[in-house]
Amino acid sequence: MTTPAPAYTPYDGSVQPFTIGLQQLDLKNWIEIDGNLLAYLAEKQRLFALYGDRILVEEPGTHDAQKEVLELLSTHLVEQYPTLYSRDGENITITGLDKSVSLGDTDTSCLHRAASLVQEDLVLMRKDGERGWHLAAASLSFPSSWTLLEKFGRSMDDIHAPVPDFGAGTRNAGLISRMFDNLRPDRSVQRMNWSLQPDGNLYHPLASHQKGARYTDDDIAAQSYVRVERQTLRKLPVSGDVLFTIRIYLDPINALKKHPECRAVVEAFARQLEALNPAQLHYKGIMTIRDRLIDALKRL
């Protein structure tokens, strides 16, 4: 089985790490579906059977907003991907699956049902007078070096506290808060993140220092995967909550050989790694392997 070139390379100099880096989002491109759809959905189902209480959280009073998400998402999928999704009354069916997802009232969380339709994880952010914008509900199967339970109910500042230059009182924290306030239903945004990990697992709750300790002395390129997060932010027109989607792309480092501009991309990636300061390296869990990664990239 051949490894395709990466779909996204935000480490190529187009986006600077540890910046907000927002771009306007055409809502026609809100959700991304590829040939791995059924594999992602099967992995979500498997993980939920194992770790359900770590994957789904919801505050009381979020049902209507969750239902709003389910309706918006199902409508979008049927319109944009008619060969993959079809709706029959209160049910939506995915081509290739022998089951449908109910859009009506059931005992299952609406947000979780919505997340079972797509490769993205879904996080509902809500604003109140005490915490400001905070994580009110989520169906998150593929965490990137964090756990949902430690973030649930916490304010934006608390959620971003571990991120260098994003904690309470920083310029970035203020920008994020204003951005959430100013989002409009007709103007959504997207951004990209990247990290590195020593395996190809979508479910990756390990803290950064635990992740770094799992690299071995073997060929660093052979055991390194680039984890790219495509994130979108959409203001819900009825509830006023913000839906945060996270789509994970996992590429082995060696997949960069397939990129049509391999040399330019790996050189830019190496420069980004060289420019990271100690706090940023620690956060990404690559303090001890940064130099080996740079050497491996140059060999590509």
Short mmCIF file of the C-alpha atoms (twelve columns), coordinates in Angstrom:
data_MODEL
# 
_entry.id   MODEL 
# 
loop_
_atom_site.group_PDB 
_atom_site.id 
_atom_site.type_symbol 
_atom_site.label_atom_id 
_atom_site.label_alt_id 
_atom_site.label_comp_id 
_atom_site.label_asym_id 
_atom_site.label_seq_id 
_atom_site.Cartn_x 
_atom_site.Cartn_y 
_atom_site.Cartn_z 
_atom_site.pdbx_PDB_model_num 
ATOM 1   C CA . MET A 1   0.000   0.000  0.000  1 
ATOM 2   C CA . THR A 2   1.510   3.322  -1.078 1 
ATOM 3   C CA . THR A 3   1.611   6.356  1.179  1 
ATOM 4   C CA . PRO A 4   0.104   9.469  -0.442 1 
ATOM 5   C CA . ALA A 5   1.545   12.948 -0.122 1 
ATOM 6   C CA . PRO A 6   0.201   14.932 2.853  1 
ATOM 7   C CA . ALA A 7   -3.046  16.797 2.257  1 
ATOM 8   C CA . TYR A 8   -1.863  19.795 4.314  1 
ATOM 9   C CA . THR A 9   1.596   21.072 5.241  1 
ATOM 10  C CA . PRO A 10  1.112   24.036 7.628  1 
ATOM 11  C CA . TYR A 11  4.788   23.662 8.631  1 
ATOM 12  C CA . ASP A 12  5.879   24.815 5.166  1 
ATOM 13  C CA . GLY A 13  6.145   28.477 6.180  1 
ATOM 14  C CA . SER A 14  2.559   29.367 5.239  1 
ATOM 15  C CA . VAL A 15  1.572   29.402 8.937  1 
ATOM 16  C CA . GLN A 16  3.780   30.331 11.860 1 
ATOM 17  C CA . PRO A 17  3.550   28.020 14.896 1 
ATOM 18  C CA . PHE A 18  2.010   29.374 18.099 1 
ATOM 19  C CA . THR A 19  0.008   32.026 16.268 1 
ATOM 20  C CA . ILE A 20  -3.752  32.152 15.744 1 
ATOM 21  C CA . GLY A 21  -3.461  32.184 11.939 1 
ATOM 22  C CA . LEU A 22  -7.148  32.478 11.029 1 
ATOM 23  C CA . GLN A 23  -8.444  32.255 7.473  1 
ATOM 24  C CA . GLN A 24  -11.929 32.886 6.164  1 
ATOM 25  C CA . LEU A 25  -13.864 29.674 5.528  1 
ATOM 26  C CA . ASP A 26  -16.225 29.096 2.631  1 
ATOM 27  C CA . LEU A 27  -18.992 27.078 4.282  1 
ATOM 28  C CA . LYS A 28  -19.212 24.846 1.202  1 
ATOM 29  C CA . ASN A 29  -15.845 23.507 2.424  1 
ATOM 30  C CA . TRP A 30  -16.852 23.307 6.089  1 
ATOM 31  C CA . ILE A 31  -16.519 19.519 6.415  1 
ATOM 32  C CA . GLU A 32  -13.861 17.488 4.614  1 
ATOM 33  C CA . ILE A 33  -14.559 13.911 3.525  1 
ATOM 34  C CA . ASP A 34  -11.979 11.596 1.968  1 
ATOM 35  C CA . GLY A 35  -11.425 7.921  1.274  1 
ATOM 36  C CA . ASN A 36  -10.721 7.237  4.949  1 
ATOM 37  C CA . LEU A 37  -14.256 8.155  6.062  1 
ATOM 38  C CA . LEU A 38  -15.411 4.642  6.963  1 
ATOM 39  C CA . ALA A 39  -12.120 3.825  8.708  1 
ATOM 40  C CA . TYR A 40  -12.380 6.979  10.843 1 
ATOM 41  C CA . LEU A 41  -16.005 6.252  11.736 1 
ATOM 42  C CA . ALA A 42  -15.156 2.665  12.661 1 
ATOM 43  C CA . GLU A 43  -12.342 3.905  14.883 1 
ATOM 44  C CA . LYS A 44  -14.693 6.384  16.561 1 
ATOM 45  C CA . GLN A 45  -17.146 3.568  17.273 1 
ATOM 46  C CA . ARG A 46  -14.383 1.341  18.662 1 
ATOM 47  C CA . LEU A 47  -12.997 4.082  20.897 1 
ATOM 48  C CA . PHE A 48  -16.428 5.057  22.213 1 
ATOM 49  C CA . ALA A 49  -17.062 1.447  23.265 1 
ATOM 50  C CA . LEU A 50  -13.795 1.560  25.228 1 
ATOM 51  C CA . TYR A 51  -13.693 5.135  26.539 1 
ATOM 52  C CA . GLY A 52  -17.203 6.542  26.233 1 
ATOM 53  C CA . ASP A 53  -16.996 8.775  29.301 1 
ATOM 54  C CA . ARG A 54  -13.733 10.284 28.011 1 
ATOM 55  C CA . ILE A 55  -15.126 11.004 24.557 1 
ATOM 56  C CA . LEU A 56  -18.568 12.489 25.207 1 
ATOM 57  C CA . VAL A 57  -19.295 15.292 27.678 1 
ATOM 58  C CA . GLU A 58  -22.231 17.697 27.877 1 
ATOM 59  C CA . GLU A 59  -23.488 20.351 30.261 1 
ATOM 60  C CA . PRO A 60  -27.178 20.477 31.165 1 
ATOM 61  C CA . GLY A 61  -29.020 22.903 28.932 1 
ATOM 62  C CA . THR A 62  -27.022 22.205 25.764 1 
ATOM 63  C CA . HIS A 63  -29.524 19.835 24.114 1 
ATOM 64  C CA . ASP A 64  -31.088 22.454 21.828 1 
ATOM 65  C CA . ALA A 65  -27.702 23.701 20.622 1 
ATOM 66  C CA . GLN A 66  -26.576 20.129 20.003 1 
ATOM 67  C CA . LYS A 67  -29.719 19.488 17.979 1 
ATOM 68  C CA . GLU A 68  -28.996 22.642 16.005 1 
ATOM 69  C CA . VAL A 69  -25.549 21.231 15.178 1 
ATOM 70  C CA . LEU A 70  -27.040 17.908 14.084 1 
ATOM 71  C CA . GLU A 71  -29.527 19.609 11.776 1 
ATOM 72  C CA . LEU A 72  -26.947 21.980 10.265 1 
ATOM 73  C CA . LEU A 73  -24.457 19.191 9.716  1 
ATOM 74  C CA . SER A 74  -26.896 16.680 8.227  1 
ATOM 75  C CA . THR A 75  -28.250 19.301 5.818  1 
ATOM 76  C CA . HIS A 76  -24.720 20.245 4.772  1 
ATOM 77  C CA . LEU A 77  -23.643 16.646 4.190  1 
ATOM 78  C CA . VAL A 78  -26.646 15.732 2.037  1 
ATOM 79  C CA . GLU A 79  -26.191 18.907 -0.035 1 
ATOM 80  C CA . GLN A 80  -22.413 18.766 -0.463 1 
ATOM 81  C CA . TYR A 81  -21.857 14.986 -0.595 1 
ATOM 82  C CA . PRO A 82  -25.041 13.542 -2.159 1 
ATOM 83  C CA . THR A 83  -23.303 10.340 -3.298 1 
ATOM 84  C CA . LEU A 84  -22.225 9.577  0.277  1 
ATOM 85  C CA . TYR A 85  -25.131 10.811 2.411  1 
ATOM 86  C CA . SER A 86  -28.861 10.436 1.899  1 
ATOM 87  C CA . ARG A 87  -31.751 11.456 4.124  1 
ATOM 88  C CA . ASP A 88  -35.014 9.590  4.524  1 
ATOM 89  C CA . GLY A 89  -37.318 11.410 6.915  1 
ATOM 90  C CA . GLU A 90  -35.603 11.482 10.311 1 
ATOM 91  C CA . ASN A 91  -32.722 9.222  9.308  1 
ATOM 92  C CA . ILE A 92  -29.489 9.833  7.440  1 
ATOM 93  C CA . THR A 93  -27.605 6.984  5.791  1 
ATOM 94  C CA . ILE A 94  -23.930 6.830  4.823  1 
ATOM 95  C CA . THR A 95  -23.002 4.900  1.686  1 
ATOM 96  C CA . GLY A 96  -21.053 1.802  2.656  1 
ATOM 97  C CA . LEU A 97  -22.514 1.512  6.145  1 
ATOM 98  C CA . ASP A 98  -25.360 -0.840 6.987  1 
ATOM 99  C CA . LYS A 99  -26.874 1.477  9.567  1 
ATOM 100 C CA . SER A 100 -28.415 4.925  9.637  1 
ATOM 101 C CA . VAL A 101 -28.177 7.777  12.146 1 
ATOM 102 C CA . SER A 102 -31.388 9.129  13.614 1 
ATOM 103 C CA . LEU A 103 -31.944 12.880 13.463 1 
ATOM 104 C CA . GLY A 104 -34.956 12.735 15.777 1 
ATOM 105 C CA . ASP A 105 -35.134 12.710 19.562 1 
ATOM 106 C CA . THR A 106 -33.401 9.666  21.072 1 
ATOM 107 C CA . ASP A 107 -31.485 8.932  24.254 1 
ATOM 108 C CA . THR A 108 -28.181 9.467  22.420 1 
ATOM 109 C CA . SER A 109 -26.509 12.876 22.484 1 
ATOM 110 C CA . CYS A 110 -27.231 14.902 19.345 1 
ATOM 111 C CA . LEU A 111 -23.619 16.084 19.248 1 
ATOM 112 C CA . HIS A 112 -22.334 12.527 19.411 1 
ATOM 113 C CA . ARG A 113 -24.691 11.459 16.628 1 
ATOM 114 C CA . ALA A 114 -23.445 14.377 14.537 1 
ATOM 115 C CA . ALA A 115 -19.821 13.358 15.177 1 
ATOM 116 C CA . SER A 116 -20.638 9.785  14.116 1 
ATOM 117 C CA . LEU A 117 -21.364 11.096 10.611 1 
ATOM 118 C CA . VAL A 118 -18.003 12.739 9.900  1 
ATOM 119 C CA . GLN A 119 -14.265 12.413 10.419 1 
ATOM 120 C CA . GLU A 120 -14.209 15.622 12.468 1 
ATOM 121 C CA . ASP A 121 -14.545 15.835 16.237 1 
ATOM 122 C CA . LEU A 122 -17.098 18.378 17.455 1 
ATOM 123 C CA . VAL A 123 -16.751 20.770 20.384 1 
ATOM 124 C CA . LEU A 124 -19.466 23.190 21.531 1 
ATOM 125 C CA . MET A 125 -18.267 26.453 23.096 1 
ATOM 126 C CA . ARG A 126 -20.701 28.608 25.109 1 
ATOM 127 C CA . LYS A 127 -20.398 32.002 26.780 1 
ATOM 128 C CA . ASP A 128 -21.708 32.831 30.224 1 
ATOM 129 C CA . GLY A 129 -21.110 35.648 32.692 1 
ATOM 130 C CA . GLU A 130 -18.916 33.645 35.054 1 
ATOM 131 C CA . ARG A 131 -16.487 31.787 32.775 1 
ATOM 132 C CA . GLY A 132 -16.863 33.601 29.481 1 
ATOM 133 C CA . TRP A 133 -16.373 31.235 26.554 1 
ATOM 134 C CA . HIS A 134 -15.996 27.700 27.853 1 
ATOM 135 C CA . LEU A 135 -16.232 24.080 26.701 1 
ATOM 136 C CA . ALA A 136 -19.890 23.145 27.218 1 
ATOM 137 C CA . ALA A 137 -20.178 19.884 25.276 1 
ATOM 138 C CA . ALA A 138 -18.062 17.711 22.993 1 
ATOM 139 C CA . SER A 139 -17.771 14.458 21.134 1 
ATOM 140 C CA . LEU A 140 -14.014 14.130 20.803 1 
ATOM 141 C CA . SER A 141 -12.514 10.776 19.809 1 
ATOM 142 C CA . PHE A 142 -9.122  11.959 18.590 1 
ATOM 143 C CA . PRO A 143 -7.490  14.232 21.220 1 
ATOM 144 C CA . SER A 144 -4.027  15.640 20.500 1 
ATOM 145 C CA . SER A 145 -1.978  15.346 23.721 1 
ATOM 146 C CA . TRP A 146 -4.833  16.388 26.005 1 
ATOM 147 C CA . THR A 147 -7.919  14.876 27.555 1 
ATOM 148 C CA . LEU A 148 -11.468 16.072 27.239 1 
ATOM 149 C CA . LEU A 149 -12.251 15.564 30.926 1 
ATOM 150 C CA . GLU A 150 -9.513  17.982 31.978 1 
ATOM 151 C CA . LYS A 151 -10.907 20.703 29.669 1 
ATOM 152 C CA . PHE A 152 -14.660 20.171 30.136 1 
ATOM 153 C CA . GLY A 153 -16.398 23.190 31.647 1 
ATOM 154 C CA . ARG A 154 -13.219 25.232 31.754 1 
ATOM 155 C CA . SER A 155 -12.803 28.724 30.387 1 
ATOM 156 C CA . MET A 156 -10.858 29.531 27.255 1 
ATOM 157 C CA . ASP A 157 -7.995  30.933 29.306 1 
ATOM 158 C CA . ASP A 158 -7.780  27.745 31.382 1 
ATOM 159 C CA . ILE A 159 -7.938  25.548 28.280 1 
ATOM 160 C CA . HIS A 160 -5.060  27.437 26.660 1 
ATOM 161 C CA . ALA A 161 -2.989  27.870 29.837 1 
ATOM 162 C CA . PRO A 162 -0.417  25.172 28.866 1 
ATOM 163 C CA . VAL A 163 0.159   26.707 25.408 1 
ATOM 164 C CA . PRO A 164 3.138   29.106 25.292 1 
ATOM 165 C CA . ASP A 165 1.972   32.718 24.802 1 
ATOM 166 C CA . PHE A 166 -1.724  31.797 24.931 1 
ATOM 167 C CA . GLY A 167 -2.469  31.885 28.677 1 
ATOM 168 C CA . ALA A 168 -4.613  34.412 30.544 1 
ATOM 169 C CA . GLY A 169 -3.496  38.016 30.041 1 
ATOM 170 C CA . THR A 170 -1.534  37.372 26.848 1 
ATOM 171 C CA . ARG A 171 -2.227  39.191 23.605 1 
ATOM 172 C CA . ASN A 172 -3.299  35.931 21.951 1 
ATOM 173 C CA . ALA A 173 -5.812  35.224 24.725 1 
ATOM 174 C CA . GLY A 174 -7.415  38.618 24.161 1 
ATOM 175 C CA . LEU A 175 -7.490  38.121 20.400 1 
ATOM 176 C CA . ILE A 176 -9.176  34.719 20.743 1 
ATOM 177 C CA . SER A 177 -11.852 36.072 23.079 1 
ATOM 178 C CA . ARG A 178 -12.645 38.958 20.719 1 
ATOM 179 C CA . MET A 179 -12.655 36.628 17.743 1 
ATOM 180 C CA . PHE A 180 -15.247 34.386 19.404 1 
ATOM 181 C CA . ASP A 181 -17.338 37.437 20.304 1 
ATOM 182 C CA . ASN A 182 -17.206 38.792 16.765 1 
ATOM 183 C CA . LEU A 183 -17.927 35.586 14.857 1 
ATOM 184 C CA . ARG A 184 -21.075 35.757 12.754 1 
ATOM 185 C CA . PRO A 185 -23.171 32.897 11.378 1 
ATOM 186 C CA . ASP A 186 -22.347 34.029 7.834  1 
ATOM 187 C CA . ARG A 187 -18.588 34.360 8.453  1 
ATOM 188 C CA . SER A 188 -16.788 31.253 9.656  1 
ATOM 189 C CA . VAL A 189 -13.037 30.766 9.986  1 
ATOM 190 C CA . GLN A 190 -10.457 27.986 9.913  1 
ATOM 191 C CA . ARG A 191 -6.904  27.454 11.094 1 
ATOM 192 C CA . MET A 192 -4.205  24.774 11.087 1 
ATOM 193 C CA . ASN A 193 -2.023  23.256 13.802 1 
ATOM 194 C CA . TRP A 194 0.743   20.680 13.585 1 
ATOM 195 C CA . SER A 195 2.478   18.428 16.074 1 
ATOM 196 C CA . LEU A 196 4.636   15.297 15.979 1 
ATOM 197 C CA . GLN A 197 4.009   11.904 17.531 1 
ATOM 198 C CA . PRO A 198 5.832   8.532  17.650 1 
ATOM 199 C CA . ASP A 199 2.971   6.434  16.226 1 
ATOM 200 C CA . GLY A 200 0.054   6.558  13.819 1 
ATOM 201 C CA . ASN A 201 -2.746  6.516  16.410 1 
ATOM 202 C CA . LEU A 202 -5.661  8.916  15.995 1 
ATOM 203 C CA . TYR A 203 -6.502  8.598  19.707 1 
ATOM 204 C CA . HIS A 204 -3.579  10.379 21.338 1 
ATOM 205 C CA . PRO A 205 -4.348  11.692 24.835 1 
ATOM 206 C CA . LEU A 206 -0.746  11.344 26.059 1 
ATOM 207 C CA . ALA A 207 0.704   14.496 27.558 1 
ATOM 208 C CA . SER A 208 3.618   15.996 25.657 1 
ATOM 209 C CA . HIS A 209 6.339   14.787 28.028 1 
ATOM 210 C CA . GLN A 210 4.930   11.245 27.872 1 
ATOM 211 C CA . LYS A 211 4.865   11.428 24.084 1 
ATOM 212 C CA . GLY A 212 8.487   12.532 23.862 1 
ATOM 213 C CA . ALA A 213 9.639   9.677  26.081 1 
ATOM 214 C CA . ARG A 214 8.221   7.093  23.643 1 
ATOM 215 C CA . TYR A 215 10.668  7.853  20.841 1 
ATOM 216 C CA . THR A 216 13.454  5.289  20.592 1 
ATOM 217 C CA . ASP A 217 17.022  5.463  19.297 1 
ATOM 218 C CA . ASP A 218 15.941  3.858  16.012 1 
ATOM 219 C CA . ASP A 219 15.504  5.785  12.767 1 
ATOM 220 C CA . ILE A 220 13.572  8.891  13.840 1 
ATOM 221 C CA . ALA A 221 11.895  9.388  10.452 1 
ATOM 222 C CA . ALA A 222 10.543  5.834  10.441 1 
ATOM 223 C CA . GLN A 223 8.792   6.332  13.802 1 
ATOM 224 C CA . SER A 224 7.616   9.952  13.427 1 
ATOM 225 C CA . TYR A 225 4.198   11.081 12.264 1 
ATOM 226 C CA . VAL A 226 3.092   14.643 11.581 1 
ATOM 227 C CA . ARG A 227 -0.314  15.294 13.096 1 
ATOM 228 C CA . VAL A 228 -2.135  18.147 11.371 1 
ATOM 229 C CA . GLU A 229 -5.312  19.610 12.852 1 
ATOM 230 C CA . ARG A 230 -7.689  21.444 10.556 1 
ATOM 231 C CA . GLN A 231 -9.901  23.464 12.869 1 
ATOM 232 C CA . THR A 232 -13.043 25.408 11.956 1 
ATOM 233 C CA . LEU A 233 -15.119 27.811 14.029 1 
ATOM 234 C CA . ARG A 234 -18.763 28.452 13.195 1 
ATOM 235 C CA . LYS A 235 -21.262 30.610 15.100 1 
ATOM 236 C CA . LEU A 236 -24.591 28.812 15.434 1 
ATOM 237 C CA . PRO A 237 -27.390 31.113 14.235 1 
ATOM 238 C CA . VAL A 238 -30.039 30.131 16.811 1 
ATOM 239 C CA . SER A 239 -28.192 29.377 20.066 1 
ATOM 240 C CA . GLY A 240 -25.299 31.770 19.507 1 
ATOM 241 C CA . ASP A 241 -22.871 29.060 20.650 1 
ATOM 242 C CA . VAL A 242 -19.719 28.372 18.630 1 
ATOM 243 C CA . LEU A 243 -19.070 24.981 17.067 1 
ATOM 244 C CA . PHE A 244 -15.393 24.076 16.957 1 
ATOM 245 C CA . THR A 245 -14.531 21.221 14.585 1 
ATOM 246 C CA . ILE A 246 -11.211 19.365 14.615 1 
ATOM 247 C CA . ARG A 247 -10.175 17.166 11.696 1 
ATOM 248 C CA . ILE A 248 -7.004  15.097 12.154 1 
ATOM 249 C CA . TYR A 249 -4.641  14.225 9.310  1 
ATOM 250 C CA . LEU A 250 -1.789  11.833 10.138 1 
ATOM 251 C CA . ASP A 251 1.199   11.527 7.837  1 
ATOM 252 C CA . PRO A 252 4.448   9.617  8.352  1 
ATOM 253 C CA . ILE A 253 7.433   11.949 7.968  1 
ATOM 254 C CA . ASN A 254 8.585   9.882  5.000  1 
ATOM 255 C CA . ALA A 255 5.362   10.785 3.150  1 
ATOM 256 C CA . LEU A 256 6.939   14.169 2.465  1 
ATOM 257 C CA . LYS A 257 9.017   12.437 -0.213 1 
ATOM 258 C CA . LYS A 258 5.782   12.262 -2.227 1 
ATOM 259 C CA . HIS A 259 5.186   16.022 -2.046 1 
ATOM 260 C CA . PRO A 260 5.698   17.752 -5.411 1 
ATOM 261 C CA . GLU A 261 7.718   20.460 -3.651 1 
ATOM 262 C CA . CYS A 262 9.472   18.129 -1.221 1 
ATOM 263 C CA . ARG A 263 12.713  20.099 -0.919 1 
ATOM 264 C CA . ALA A 264 11.026  23.429 -0.197 1 
ATOM 265 C CA . VAL A 265 8.612   21.886 2.312  1 
ATOM 266 C CA . VAL A 266 11.206  19.942 4.302  1 
ATOM 267 C CA . GLU A 267 13.570  22.906 4.381  1 
ATOM 268 C CA . ALA A 268 10.783  25.132 5.713  1 
ATOM 269 C CA . PHE A 269 9.823   22.465 8.250  1 
ATOM 270 C CA . ALA A 270 13.426  22.223 9.436  1 
ATOM 271 C CA . ARG A 271 13.579  26.016 9.833  1 
ATOM 272 C CA . GLN A 272 10.415  25.979 11.941 1 
ATOM 273 C CA . LEU A 273 11.875  23.291 14.192 1 
ATOM 274 C CA . GLU A 274 15.128  25.233 14.539 1 
ATOM 275 C CA . ALA A 275 13.208  28.391 15.518 1 
ATOM 276 C CA . LEU A 276 11.150  26.833 18.339 1 
ATOM 277 C CA . ASN A 277 12.176  28.022 21.798 1 
ATOM 278 C CA . PRO A 278 12.511  25.660 24.805 1 
ATOM 279 C CA . ALA A 279 8.951   26.281 26.041 1 
ATOM 280 C CA . GLN A 280 7.532   25.559 22.597 1 
ATOM 281 C CA . LEU A 281 9.669   22.433 22.182 1 
ATOM 282 C CA . HIS A 282 8.531   21.157 25.569 1 
ATOM 283 C CA . TYR A 283 4.881   21.808 24.720 1 
ATOM 284 C CA . LYS A 284 5.224   19.844 21.474 1 
ATOM 285 C CA . GLY A 285 7.087   17.039 23.271 1 
ATOM 286 C CA . ILE A 286 10.104  17.127 20.958 1 
ATOM 287 C CA . MET A 287 12.765  18.761 23.143 1 
ATOM 288 C CA . THR A 288 15.032  15.691 23.091 1 
ATOM 289 C CA . ILE A 289 14.559  14.774 19.433 1 
ATOM 290 C CA . ARG A 290 14.455  18.134 17.656 1 
ATOM 291 C CA . ASP A 291 17.996  17.859 16.233 1 
ATOM 292 C CA . ARG A 292 17.424  14.297 15.054 1 
ATOM 293 C CA . LEU A 293 14.225  15.382 13.308 1 
ATOM 294 C CA . ILE A 294 16.009  18.218 11.546 1 
ATOM 295 C CA . ASP A 295 18.737  15.853 10.334 1 
ATOM 296 C CA . ALA A 296 16.100  13.380 9.120  1 
ATOM 297 C CA . LEU A 297 14.247  16.097 7.223  1 
ATOM 298 C CA . LYS A 298 17.429  17.226 5.520  1 
ATOM 299 C CA . ARG A 299 18.101  13.654 4.418  1 
ATOM 300 C CA . LEU A 300 14.676  13.512 2.743  1 
# 
